[in-house]
Coordinates of N, CA and C in Angstrom, one line a residue:
M1381 N 0.8 -1.3 0.1 CA -0.1 -0.1 -0.1 C 0.8 1.4 0.0
I1382 N 0.8 2.2 -0.6 CA 0.9 3.6 -0.5 C 1.1 3.6 0.8
D1383 N 2.4 4.4 0.9 CA 3.1 5.0 2.2 C 2.3 6.5 2.3
F1384 N 0.7 6.8 2.6 CA 0.2 7.9 3.1 C 0.5 8.8 4.1
P1385 N 1.0 10.2 4.5 CA 0.5 10.6 5.6 C -0.3 10.6 6.3
Q1386 N 0.1 10.1 7.7 CA -1.1 9.9 8.6 C -2.2 11.1 8.4
D1387 N -1.6 12.4 8.7 CA -2.8 13.0 8.4 C -3.9 13.0 7.2
F1388 N -3.1 12.1 6.3 CA -4.2 12.2 5.1 C -4.9 10.7 5.4
I1389 N -4.2 9.9 6.2 CA -5.2 8.7 6.5 C -6.6 9.2 7.5
E1390 N -6.0 10.1 8.3 CA -6.9 10.3 9.0 C -8.3 11.3 8.8
K1391 N -7.3 12.3 8.1 CA -8.9 13.3 7.6 C -9.5 12.6 6.0
Y1392 N -9.2 11.5 5.9 CA -10.5 11.0 4.8 C -10.8 9.6 5.1
S1393 N -10.2 8.9 6.1 CA -11.5 8.0 7.4 C -11.8 8.9 8.2
R1394 N -11.9 10.2 8.6 CA -12.6 10.9 8.8 C -14.3 11.2 8.1
L1395 N -13.8 11.7 7.0 CA -14.8 12.2 5.9 C -15.6 10.9 5.2
L1396 N -14.7 9.7 5.1 CA -15.6 8.8 4.7 C -16.3 7.5 5.4
G1397 N -15.6 7.8 6.5 CA -16.1 6.3 7.2 C -15.4 4.8 7.0
P1398 N -17.0 4.0 6.6 CA -16.4 2.5 6.6 C -15.8 2.7 5.2
E1399 N -16.1 3.7 4.0 CA -15.7 3.6 2.7 C -14.0 4.4 2.5
A1400 N -13.6 4.3 3.6 CA -12.3 5.1 3.6 C -11.6 3.9 3.0
P1401 N -11.2 2.7 4.0 CA -10.4 1.9 3.4 C -10.0 1.4 2.0
P1402 N -11.5 1.3 1.0 CA -11.4 1.3 -0.3 C -11.2 2.3 -1.3
F1403 N -11.4 3.5 -0.8 CA -10.5 4.6 -1.3 C -9.2 4.6 -0.9
L1404 N -9.0 4.1 -0.1 CA -7.2 4.5 -0.2 C -6.3 3.0 -0.7
A1405 N -6.9 2.1 -0.8 CA -6.5 1.0 -1.6 C -6.6 1.5 -3.1
S1406 N -7.5 2.3 -3.3 CA -8.0 2.5 -5.0 C -6.9 2.8 -5.9
F1407 N -5.8 3.4 -4.5 CA -4.3 4.0 -5.1 C -3.5 3.3 -5.6
E1408 N -3.9 1.8 -5.6 CA -3.2 0.7 -6.0 C -3.4 0.2 -7.3
A1409 N -4.9 0.5 -7.5 CA -5.1 0.3 -8.7 C -4.5 0.7 -10.6
P1410 N -4.6 0.3 -11.0 CA -4.4 1.3 -12.4 C -4.7 2.3 -12.8
A1411 N -4.3 3.3 -13.4 CA -5.1 4.4 -13.1 C -6.1 3.8 -15.0
V1412 N -7.4 4.7 -15.0 CA -8.0 4.4 -16.0 C -8.1 5.6 -17.0
S1413 N -8.0 5.4 -18.4 CA -7.8 6.5 -18.9 C -9.1 6.1 -20.0
G1414 N -9.1 7.5 -20.6 CA -10.2 7.3 -21.6 C -9.8 8.6 -22.7
F1415 N -10.9 9.1 -23.7 CA -11.0 9.5 -24.6 C -12.1 10.0 -25.2
R1416 N -12.7 11.2 -25.5 CA -14.1 11.4 -26.1 C -13.8 11.9 -27.4
T1417 N -14.7 11.9 -28.2 CA -14.7 12.0 -30.0 C -15.0 13.5 -29.6
N1418 N -14.7 14.1 -30.5 CA -15.4 15.4 -31.2 C -16.9 15.1 -31.9
P1419 N -18.3 15.6 -31.3 CA -19.7 15.2 -31.8 C -19.4 16.3 -33.4
L1420 N -18.9 17.1 -32.9 CA -19.1 17.8 -34.2 C -18.1 17.6 -35.8
K1421 N -17.5 16.8 -35.4 CA -16.6 16.4 -36.7 C -17.7 15.7 -37.4
E1422 N -17.5 16.0 -38.7 CA -18.7 15.5 -40.1 C -18.2 13.9 -40.0
Q1423 N -17.3 13.5 -40.1 CA -16.4 11.8 -39.8 C -16.1 11.2 -38.7
Q1424 N -16.8 10.3 -37.8 CA -16.4 10.0 -36.9 C -16.0 8.7 -36.9
G1425 N -14.5 8.4 -35.9 CA -13.9 7.1 -36.3 C -14.7 6.4 -35.5
I1426 N -14.2 5.1 -35.9 CA -14.9 4.2 -34.6 C -14.1 3.4 -33.9
F1427 N -14.3 3.2 -32.7 CA -13.1 2.7 -31.4 C -14.1 1.4 -31.1
A1428 N -12.7 1.0 -29.9 CA -13.4 -0.3 -29.7 C -13.5 0.6 -27.7
D1429 N -14.1 -0.2 -27.0 CA -14.1 -0.5 -25.9 C -14.8 1.2 -25.1
K1430 N -16.0 1.5 -25.5 CA -17.0 2.0 -25.2 C -17.1 2.6 -23.7
I1431 N -17.3 3.8 -23.2 CA -18.0 3.7 -22.3 C -19.5 4.1 -21.9
P1432 N -20.1 2.8 -21.0 CA -21.4 3.0 -21.3 C -21.8 4.0 -20.7
D1433 N -23.2 4.7 -21.6 CA -24.1 5.6 -21.1 C -23.4 6.9 -21.2
M1434 N -22.1 6.8 -22.3 CA -21.9 8.1 -22.2 C -21.5 8.3 -23.8
P1435 N -22.3 9.1 -24.3 CA -22.1 9.2 -26.3 C -20.5 9.7 -26.0
W1436 N -20.1 9.3 -27.2 CA -18.8 10.0 -27.6 C -17.3 9.5 -26.5
S1437 N -17.8 9.0 -25.7 CA -16.7 8.5 -24.7 C -15.7 7.0 -24.9
Y1438 N -14.8 6.5 -24.7 CA -14.3 5.5 -24.7 C -13.1 5.6 -23.8
Y1439 N -12.8 4.0 -23.2 CA -11.6 3.6 -22.6 C -10.3 3.4 -23.4
G1440 N -9.7 3.9 -22.8 CA -7.9 3.7 -23.6 C -7.5 5.1 -23.7
K1441 N -6.2 4.7 -24.5 CA -5.2 6.2 -24.7 C -5.1 6.4 -26.0
V1442 N -4.6 8.0 -26.2 CA -5.0 8.7 -27.3 C -3.7 9.3 -27.5
S1443 N -2.4 9.4 -28.4 CA -1.6 9.7 -28.9 C -1.9 10.9 -29.6
G1444 N -1.3 12.2 -28.8 CA -1.1 13.6 -28.7 C -0.8 13.4 -30.8
K1445 N 0.1 12.4 -31.1 CA 0.6 12.9 -32.4 C -0.4 11.8 -33.6
S1446 N -1.3 11.5 -33.3 CA -2.0 10.8 -33.9 C -2.8 11.8 -35.2
P1447 N -3.2 11.2 -36.2 CA -4.4 11.9 -36.7 C -5.4 12.4 -36.4
Q1448 N -6.3 11.3 -36.0 CA -7.1 11.8 -34.7 C -7.3 13.0 -33.7
H1449 N -6.0 13.1 -33.2 CA -5.7 14.1 -32.1 C -5.7 15.7 -32.9
V1450 N -4.8 15.2 -34.1 CA -4.4 16.4 -34.8 C -5.6 17.2 -35.2
T1451 N -6.1 16.5 -35.5 CA -7.7 16.8 -36.5 C -8.3 17.4 -35.2
G1452 N -8.1 17.1 -34.2 CA -9.2 17.5 -33.5 C -10.4 16.4 -33.5
L1453 N -10.5 15.4 -33.8 CA -11.3 13.9 -33.9 C -11.5 13.5 -32.5
V1454 N -10.8 13.4 -31.6 CA -10.4 13.3 -30.4 C -9.5 13.8 -29.4
Y1455 N -10.0 13.7 -27.9 CA -8.6 14.1 -27.2 C -8.6 13.2 -25.9
S1456 N -7.8 13.3 -25.3 CA -7.7 12.6 -23.8 C -8.6 13.2 -22.8
Q1457 N -9.2 12.3 -22.4 CA -9.8 13.2 -21.3 C -10.8 11.6 -20.0
E1458 N -9.7 12.0 -18.7 CA -10.0 10.8 -17.9 C -11.9 10.8 -17.6
P1459 N -12.3 9.0 -18.1 CA -13.6 8.9 -17.5 C -14.2 9.8 -16.6
A1460 N -13.8 9.7 -15.5 CA -14.6 10.4 -14.1 C -14.4 12.4 -14.8
A1461 N -13.7 12.8 -14.9 CA -13.6 14.1 -16.0 C -15.1 14.5 -17.2
Q1462 N -15.2 13.1 -17.2 CA -16.3 13.2 -18.5 C -17.8 13.2 -17.9
V1463 N -17.8 13.2 -16.8 CA -19.1 12.6 -16.1 C -19.7 14.3 -15.7
V1464 N -19.0 15.2 -15.8 CA -19.0 16.2 -15.3 C -20.0 17.1 -16.8
G1465 N -19.5 17.3 -17.9 CA -19.7 17.4 -19.1 C -21.1 16.5 -19.6
Q1466 N -21.1 15.2 -19.0 CA -22.6 14.6 -19.0 C -23.7 14.9 -18.4
V1467 N -23.3 15.4 -17.1 CA -24.5 15.7 -16.8 C -25.0 17.1 -16.9
A1468 N -23.6 18.2 -17.5 CA -24.1 19.7 -17.9 C -25.0 19.3 -19.3
I1469 N -24.9 18.4 -20.6 CA -25.6 18.1 -21.9 C -27.0 18.0 -21.3
N1470 N -27.8 18.4 -22.3 CA -29.4 17.9 -22.2 C -30.0 17.2 -23.5
G1471 N -30.5 16.3 -23.7 CA -30.5 16.1 -24.9 C -30.1 14.3 -25.4
N1472 N -29.1 14.7 -25.6 CA -28.3 13.6 -25.9 C -27.6 13.3 -25.2
G1473 N -27.6 13.5 -23.5 CA -27.0 13.0 -22.6 C -27.7 12.2 -21.5
L1474 N -27.3 12.4 -20.2 CA -28.0 12.1 -19.1 C -29.4 12.8 -18.7
G1475 N -28.5 14.2 -18.8 CA -29.1 15.7 -18.5 C -29.1 15.4 -17.1
F1476 N -29.4 16.8 -17.0 CA -29.1 17.1 -15.3 C -30.8 16.8 -14.5
A1477 N -31.8 17.2 -15.4 CA -32.8 17.3 -15.2 C -33.5 15.7 -14.2
K1478 N -32.5 14.5 -15.8 CA -32.7 13.6 -15.4 C -32.4 13.1 -14.3
I1479 N -30.9 13.0 -14.0 CA -30.5 12.4 -13.0 C -30.8 13.0 -11.7
V1480 N -31.5 14.2 -11.0 CA -32.2 14.5 -10.3 C -33.9 13.9 -10.8
S1481 N -34.5 13.3 -11.4 CA -36.1 13.2 -11.1 C -36.7 14.4 -11.5
G1482 N -36.0 15.4 -11.9 CA -37.1 16.6 -12.1 C -37.5 17.7 -10.8
T1483 N -36.8 17.0 -9.6 CA -37.0 17.6 -8.5 C -36.0 19.1 -8.3
L1484 N -35.0 19.1 -9.2 CA -34.1 20.8 -8.9 C -34.1 21.2 -10.0
K1485 N -35.1 21.2 -11.5 CA -35.4 21.1 -12.8 C -35.6 22.7 -12.7
N1486 N -34.6 23.5 -13.0 CA -34.4 24.7 -13.4 C -34.6 25.9 -11.7
S1487 N -33.9 24.9 -10.6 CA -33.8 26.0 -9.6 C -32.3 26.4 -9.6
F1488 N -32.0 27.1 -10.7 CA -30.7 27.3 -10.3 C -30.5 29.0 -10.5
P1489 N -29.4 29.3 -10.2 CA -29.4 30.8 -9.8 C -30.0 31.3 -11.5
K1490 N -30.4 32.7 -11.4 CA -30.4 32.9 -12.5 C -29.5 32.9 -13.6
G1491 N -30.2 33.0 -15.1 CA -28.9 32.8 -15.9 C -28.5 31.5 -15.8
L1492 N -28.5 30.1 -15.1 CA -27.9 28.9 -15.4 C -29.2 28.0 -15.4
R1493 N -29.6 28.2 -16.4 CA -30.9 27.3 -16.7 C -30.7 25.8 -17.4
F1494 N -31.3 25.0 -17.3 CA -31.1 23.7 -18.5 C -32.8 23.2 -18.7
Q1495 N -32.7 22.9 -20.1 CA -34.1 22.8 -20.8 C -34.1 21.4 -20.7
S1496 N -35.5 20.8 -20.7 CA -35.9 19.4 -20.8 C -36.6 19.5 -21.9

């Protein structure tokens, strides 16, 4: 196991309670890489290892020198970071209103609205 500072272990043990041990153990697991395709590109590529329920998202690595990356068809993005964009989309994605089952629909500060 990674030799975390004791303050770190105590902080996350306090914050996460019984979920702290699996959280700390997760640092030993290999990192999960991912990439997204640009839906605005007319010609899409065919990629394996699709991330379920995430349009345009795939597991794997992309070379910054590949033709797909250089032309803007794909870009590297960790799968966990892709969730933010997925939540913000309405229509082709999960959509914020769908995630909260409509209970918070359009209850945002002025100027920040999601359509359903």
